[in-house]
Coordinates of C-alpha atoms in Angstrom, one line a residue:
X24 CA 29.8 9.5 -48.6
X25 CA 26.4 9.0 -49.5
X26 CA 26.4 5.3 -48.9
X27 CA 27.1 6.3 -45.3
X28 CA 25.1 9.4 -45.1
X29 CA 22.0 7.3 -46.4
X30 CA 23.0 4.6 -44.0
X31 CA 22.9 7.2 -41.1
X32 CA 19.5 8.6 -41.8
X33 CA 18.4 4.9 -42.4
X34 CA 19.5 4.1 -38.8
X35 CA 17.8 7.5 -37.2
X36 CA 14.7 6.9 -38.9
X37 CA 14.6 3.4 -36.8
X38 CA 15.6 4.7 -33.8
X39 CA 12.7 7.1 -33.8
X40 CA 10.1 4.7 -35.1
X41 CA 11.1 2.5 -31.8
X42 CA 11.6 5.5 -29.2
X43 CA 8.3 7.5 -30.8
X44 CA 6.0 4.9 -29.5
X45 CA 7.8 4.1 -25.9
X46 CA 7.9 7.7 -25.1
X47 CA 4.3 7.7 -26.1
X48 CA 3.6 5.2 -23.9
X49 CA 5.3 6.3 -20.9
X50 CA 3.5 9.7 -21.1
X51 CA 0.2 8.5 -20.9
X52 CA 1.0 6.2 -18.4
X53 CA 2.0 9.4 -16.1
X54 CA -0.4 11.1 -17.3
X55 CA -2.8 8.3 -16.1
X56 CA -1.2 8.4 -12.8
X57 CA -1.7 12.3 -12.3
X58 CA -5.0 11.7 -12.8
X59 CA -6.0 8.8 -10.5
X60 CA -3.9 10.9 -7.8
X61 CA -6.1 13.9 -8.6
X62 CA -9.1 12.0 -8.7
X63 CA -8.7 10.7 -5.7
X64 CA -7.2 13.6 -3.6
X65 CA -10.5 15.6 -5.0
X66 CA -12.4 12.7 -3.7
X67 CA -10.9 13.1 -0.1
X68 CA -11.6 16.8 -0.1
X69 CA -15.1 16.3 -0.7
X70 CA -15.7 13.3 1.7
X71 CA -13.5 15.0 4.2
X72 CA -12.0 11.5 4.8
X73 CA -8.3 11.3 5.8
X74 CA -6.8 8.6 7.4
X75 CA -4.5 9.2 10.0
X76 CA -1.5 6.7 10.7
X77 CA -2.5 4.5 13.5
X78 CA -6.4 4.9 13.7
X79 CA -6.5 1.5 11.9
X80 CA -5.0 -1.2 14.0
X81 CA -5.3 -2.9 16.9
X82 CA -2.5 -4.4 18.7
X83 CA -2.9 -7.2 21.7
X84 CA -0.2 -7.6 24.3
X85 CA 0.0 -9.1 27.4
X86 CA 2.2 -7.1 30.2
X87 CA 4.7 -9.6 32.3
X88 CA 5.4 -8.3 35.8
X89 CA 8.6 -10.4 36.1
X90 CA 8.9 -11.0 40.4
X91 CA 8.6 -14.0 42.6
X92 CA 5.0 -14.7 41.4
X93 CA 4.8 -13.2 37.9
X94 CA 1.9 -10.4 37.6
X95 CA 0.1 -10.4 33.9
X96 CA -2.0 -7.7 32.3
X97 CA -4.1 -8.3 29.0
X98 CA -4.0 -5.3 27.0
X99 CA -6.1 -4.4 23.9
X100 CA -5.2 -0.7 22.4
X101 CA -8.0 -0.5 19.7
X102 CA -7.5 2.2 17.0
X103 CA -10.7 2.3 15.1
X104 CA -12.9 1.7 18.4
X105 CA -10.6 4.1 20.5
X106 CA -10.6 1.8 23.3
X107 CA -7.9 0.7 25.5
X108 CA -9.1 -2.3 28.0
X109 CA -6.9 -4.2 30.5
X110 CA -8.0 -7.3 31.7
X111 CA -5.2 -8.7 34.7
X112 CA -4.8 -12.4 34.6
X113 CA -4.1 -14.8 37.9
X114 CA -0.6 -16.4 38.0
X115 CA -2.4 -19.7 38.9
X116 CA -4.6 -19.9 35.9
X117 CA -4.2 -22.8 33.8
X118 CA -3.4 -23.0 30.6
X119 CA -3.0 -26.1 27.9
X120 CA 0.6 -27.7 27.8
X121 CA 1.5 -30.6 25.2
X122 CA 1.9 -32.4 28.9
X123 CA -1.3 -32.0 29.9
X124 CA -1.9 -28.1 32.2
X125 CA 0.3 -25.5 33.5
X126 CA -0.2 -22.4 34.9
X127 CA 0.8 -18.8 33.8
X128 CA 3.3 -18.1 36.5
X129 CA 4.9 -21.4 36.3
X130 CA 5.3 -21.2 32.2
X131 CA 6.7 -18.2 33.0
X132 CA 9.4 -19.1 35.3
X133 CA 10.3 -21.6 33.7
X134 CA 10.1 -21.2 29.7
X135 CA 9.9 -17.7 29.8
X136 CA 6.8 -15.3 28.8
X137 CA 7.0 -15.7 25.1
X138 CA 5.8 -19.6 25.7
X139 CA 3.1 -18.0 28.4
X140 CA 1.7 -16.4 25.1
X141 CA 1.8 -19.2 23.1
X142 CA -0.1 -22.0 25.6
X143 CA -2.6 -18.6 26.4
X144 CA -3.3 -18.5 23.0
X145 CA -3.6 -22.1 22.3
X146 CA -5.7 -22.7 25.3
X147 CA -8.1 -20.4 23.6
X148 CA -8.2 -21.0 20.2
X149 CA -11.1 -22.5 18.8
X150 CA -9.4 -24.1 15.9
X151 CA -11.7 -22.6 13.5
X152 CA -9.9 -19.3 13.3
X153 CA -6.8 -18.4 14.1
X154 CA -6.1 -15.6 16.8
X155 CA -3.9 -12.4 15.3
X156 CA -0.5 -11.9 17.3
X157 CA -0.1 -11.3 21.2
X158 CA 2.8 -9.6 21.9
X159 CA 4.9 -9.3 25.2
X160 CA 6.5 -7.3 27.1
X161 CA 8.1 -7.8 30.5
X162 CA 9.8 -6.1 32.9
X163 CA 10.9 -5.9 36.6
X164 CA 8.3 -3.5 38.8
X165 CA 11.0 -1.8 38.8
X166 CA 11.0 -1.1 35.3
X167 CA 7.4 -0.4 35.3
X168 CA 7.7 2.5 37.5
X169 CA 10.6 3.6 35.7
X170 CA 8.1 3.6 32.2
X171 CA 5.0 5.3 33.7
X172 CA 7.4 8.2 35.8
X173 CA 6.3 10.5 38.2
X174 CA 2.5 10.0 37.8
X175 CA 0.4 9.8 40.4
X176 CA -3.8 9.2 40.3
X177 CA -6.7 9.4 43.0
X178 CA -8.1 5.8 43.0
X179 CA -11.4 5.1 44.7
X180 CA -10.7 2.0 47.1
X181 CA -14.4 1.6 47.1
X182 CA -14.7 0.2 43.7
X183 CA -13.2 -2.9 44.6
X184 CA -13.6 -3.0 48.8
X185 CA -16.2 -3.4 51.0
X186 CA -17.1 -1.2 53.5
X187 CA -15.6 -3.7 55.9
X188 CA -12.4 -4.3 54.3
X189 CA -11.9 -0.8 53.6
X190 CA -12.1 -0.1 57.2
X191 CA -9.6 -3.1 57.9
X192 CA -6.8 -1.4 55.6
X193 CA -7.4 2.2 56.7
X194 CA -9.6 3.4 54.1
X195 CA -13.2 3.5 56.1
X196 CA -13.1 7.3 56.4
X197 CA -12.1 8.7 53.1
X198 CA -12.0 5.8 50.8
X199 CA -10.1 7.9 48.1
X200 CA -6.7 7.6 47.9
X201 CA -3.7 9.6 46.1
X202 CA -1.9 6.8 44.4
X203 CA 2.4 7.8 43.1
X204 CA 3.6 5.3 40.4
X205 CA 5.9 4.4 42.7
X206 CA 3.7 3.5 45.2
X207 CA 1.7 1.4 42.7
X208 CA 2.9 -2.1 43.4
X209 CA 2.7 -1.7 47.4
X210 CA -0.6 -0.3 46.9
X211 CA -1.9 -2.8 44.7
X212 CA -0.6 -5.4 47.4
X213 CA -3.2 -4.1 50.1
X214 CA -6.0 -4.1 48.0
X215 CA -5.3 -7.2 47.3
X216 CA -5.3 -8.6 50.7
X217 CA -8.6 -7.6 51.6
X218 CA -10.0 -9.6 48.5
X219 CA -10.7 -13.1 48.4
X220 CA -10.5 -14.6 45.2
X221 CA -7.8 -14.8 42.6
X222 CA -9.9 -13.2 40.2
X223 CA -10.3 -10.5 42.5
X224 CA -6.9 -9.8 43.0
X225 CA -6.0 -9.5 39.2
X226 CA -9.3 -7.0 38.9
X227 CA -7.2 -4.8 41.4
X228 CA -4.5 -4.8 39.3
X229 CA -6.1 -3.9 36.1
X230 CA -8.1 -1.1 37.6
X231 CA -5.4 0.3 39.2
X232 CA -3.1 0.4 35.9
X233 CA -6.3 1.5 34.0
X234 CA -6.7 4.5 36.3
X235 CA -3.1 5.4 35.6
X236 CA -4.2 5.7 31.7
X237 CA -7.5 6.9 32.2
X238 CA -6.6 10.1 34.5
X239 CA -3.0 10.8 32.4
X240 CA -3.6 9.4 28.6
X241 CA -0.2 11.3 27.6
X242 CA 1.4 7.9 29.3
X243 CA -0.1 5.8 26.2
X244 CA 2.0 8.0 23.7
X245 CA 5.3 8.0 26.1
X246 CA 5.5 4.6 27.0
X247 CA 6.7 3.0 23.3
X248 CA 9.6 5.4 23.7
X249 CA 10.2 4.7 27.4
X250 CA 10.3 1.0 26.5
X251 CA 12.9 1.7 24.2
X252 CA 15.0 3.5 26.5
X253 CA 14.6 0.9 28.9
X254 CA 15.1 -2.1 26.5
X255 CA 17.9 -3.4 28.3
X256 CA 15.7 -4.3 31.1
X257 CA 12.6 -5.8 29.5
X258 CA 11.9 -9.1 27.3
X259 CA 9.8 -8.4 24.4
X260 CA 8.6 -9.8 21.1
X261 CA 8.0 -6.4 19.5
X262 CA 10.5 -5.6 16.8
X263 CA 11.1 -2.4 16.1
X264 CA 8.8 -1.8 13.3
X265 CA 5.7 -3.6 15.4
X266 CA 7.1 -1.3 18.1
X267 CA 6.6 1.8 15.9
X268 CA 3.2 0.1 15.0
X269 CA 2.1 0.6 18.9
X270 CA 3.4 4.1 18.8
X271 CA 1.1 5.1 16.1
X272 CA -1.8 3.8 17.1
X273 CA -1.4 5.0 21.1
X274 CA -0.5 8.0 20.0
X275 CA -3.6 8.5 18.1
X276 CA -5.2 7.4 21.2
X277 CA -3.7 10.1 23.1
X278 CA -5.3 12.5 20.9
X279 CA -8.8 11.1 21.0
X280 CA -11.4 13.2 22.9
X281 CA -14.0 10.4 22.4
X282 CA -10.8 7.8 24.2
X283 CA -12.2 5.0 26.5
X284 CA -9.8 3.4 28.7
X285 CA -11.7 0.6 30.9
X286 CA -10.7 -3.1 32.5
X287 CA -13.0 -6.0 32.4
X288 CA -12.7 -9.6 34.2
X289 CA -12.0 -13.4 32.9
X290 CA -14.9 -15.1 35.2
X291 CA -12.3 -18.2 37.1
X292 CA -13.1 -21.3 39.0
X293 CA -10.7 -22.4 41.9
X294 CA -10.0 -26.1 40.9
X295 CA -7.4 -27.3 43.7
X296 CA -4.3 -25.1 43.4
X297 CA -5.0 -23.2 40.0
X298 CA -7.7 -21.3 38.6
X299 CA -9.5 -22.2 35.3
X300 CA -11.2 -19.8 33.2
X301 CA -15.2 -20.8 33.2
X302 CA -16.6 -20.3 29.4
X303 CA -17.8 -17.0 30.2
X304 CA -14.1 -16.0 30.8
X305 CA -12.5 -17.7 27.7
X306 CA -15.2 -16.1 26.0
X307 CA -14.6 -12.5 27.5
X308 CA -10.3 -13.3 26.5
X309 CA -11.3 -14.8 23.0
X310 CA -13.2 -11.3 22.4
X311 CA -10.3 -9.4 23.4
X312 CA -7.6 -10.9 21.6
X313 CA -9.8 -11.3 18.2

């Protein structure tokens, strides 16, 4: 009996000299960690610095108008500079293939938009740095009306028109105009026709979407979930947690007094039947998908 009772103690007297020191160990180790979390939560208080989810990031996507002639929209949704700009692109404009050119319309009709992102982005890239994603999304107009709802904004037709022109299309005596979402595309159609150049037309576009966001931000917040519900009818790149990415960061947007929503042009050349982008355009994408 006291072979084994000596044998016992023996064996507890091990056990304790191994569990002592691990349960020693993993105390201070929390303790450690309550103390960095305290640390740093008193350190917040005082700098009054809390990150909210989205305010960091800055996603790049280019908007597919899927028709006859493909309509595109570059869009930048900046977080920490609470900017949103659109910049419309032609269908004509020419971008690099492993062939030689093509042009956006034509890429799309033919390889889809996901391969118009990739010859956009290589037909940009400088080869020094490589260009963070561009996304996609596209959808019938159709679809976009169904995604922006039953918004409607005053435009100013003579922001883009001439006196002249707007007098052509109607719009000489009150040149401000009450614009429904489902209106939009017919709309942006008669601006268009009283413009001349390719590059002109896509401005048109992009002001007329950036109006949309400018005059009703809650639409930046609603659309990730209207895409959703609408996925059926739309081609996209975004998987769902990129989607959720967006979602933060527009919604943050939403909430941003300080919010600017603008649209900016790619200067183009006519060179026979497409558009190139001069270098002051490739510069103004380059800047906007950096």
């Amino acid at each position: 009996m006291r072979s084994r009772a000596g044998v016992f103690w023996y064996s507890l007297g091990l056990t304790l000299l191994l569990l002592i020191p691990l349960m020693a160990v993993t105390l201070f180790l929390l303790y450690q960690r309550q103390q960095q979390q305290e640390l740093r939560q008193a350190a917040a208080e005082r700098g009054g610095v809390q990150v909210e989810q989205g305010s960091q990031d800055c996603w790049r996507m280019l908007l597919v108008v899927q028709q006859e002639q493909p309509a595109f929209v570059l869009v930048r949704a900046d977080g920490p500079a609470r900017t949103v700009t659109l910049c419309a692109l032609p269908g004509e404009l020419q971008v690099s293939a492993p062939a030689g050119t093509t042009t956006l319309a034509d890429c799309t009709l033919s390889a889809g938009p996901g391969r118009a992102v990739q010859l956009l982005q290589q037909t940009l890239a400088t080869g020094e740095t490589a260009l963070p994603p561009l996304y996609y999304l596209a959808a019938t107009p159709a679809g976009w009306v169904d995604f922006v709802g039953s918004s409607s904004v005053r435009f100013d037709t003579a922001s883009l028109l001439g006196k002249e022109a707007r007098t052509a299309l109607g719009y000489g005596e009150e040149p401000v105009v009450e614009v429904a979402a489902s209106g939009a595309g017919a709309f942006i159609e008669r601006l268009q026709s009283g413009l001349d150049t390719p590059g002109e037309k896509a401005a048109a576009r992009a002001a007329v979407w950036a109006a949309f966001v400018r005059q009703d931000p809650e639409l930046l917040a609603a659309m990730p979930e209207a895409w959703r519900g609408y996925s059926a009818r739309t081609l996209t790149d975004l998987l769902a947690q990129d989607l959720a990415g967006v979602e933060d960061t527009l919604t943050w947007l939403t909430g941003q007094s300080a919010l600017t929503v603008d649209y900016c042009v790619a200067a183009t050349v006519r060179q026979g039947g497409e558009v190139a982008l001069t270098e002051a355009g490739s510069q103004t994408l380059y800047a906007l998908l950096q």
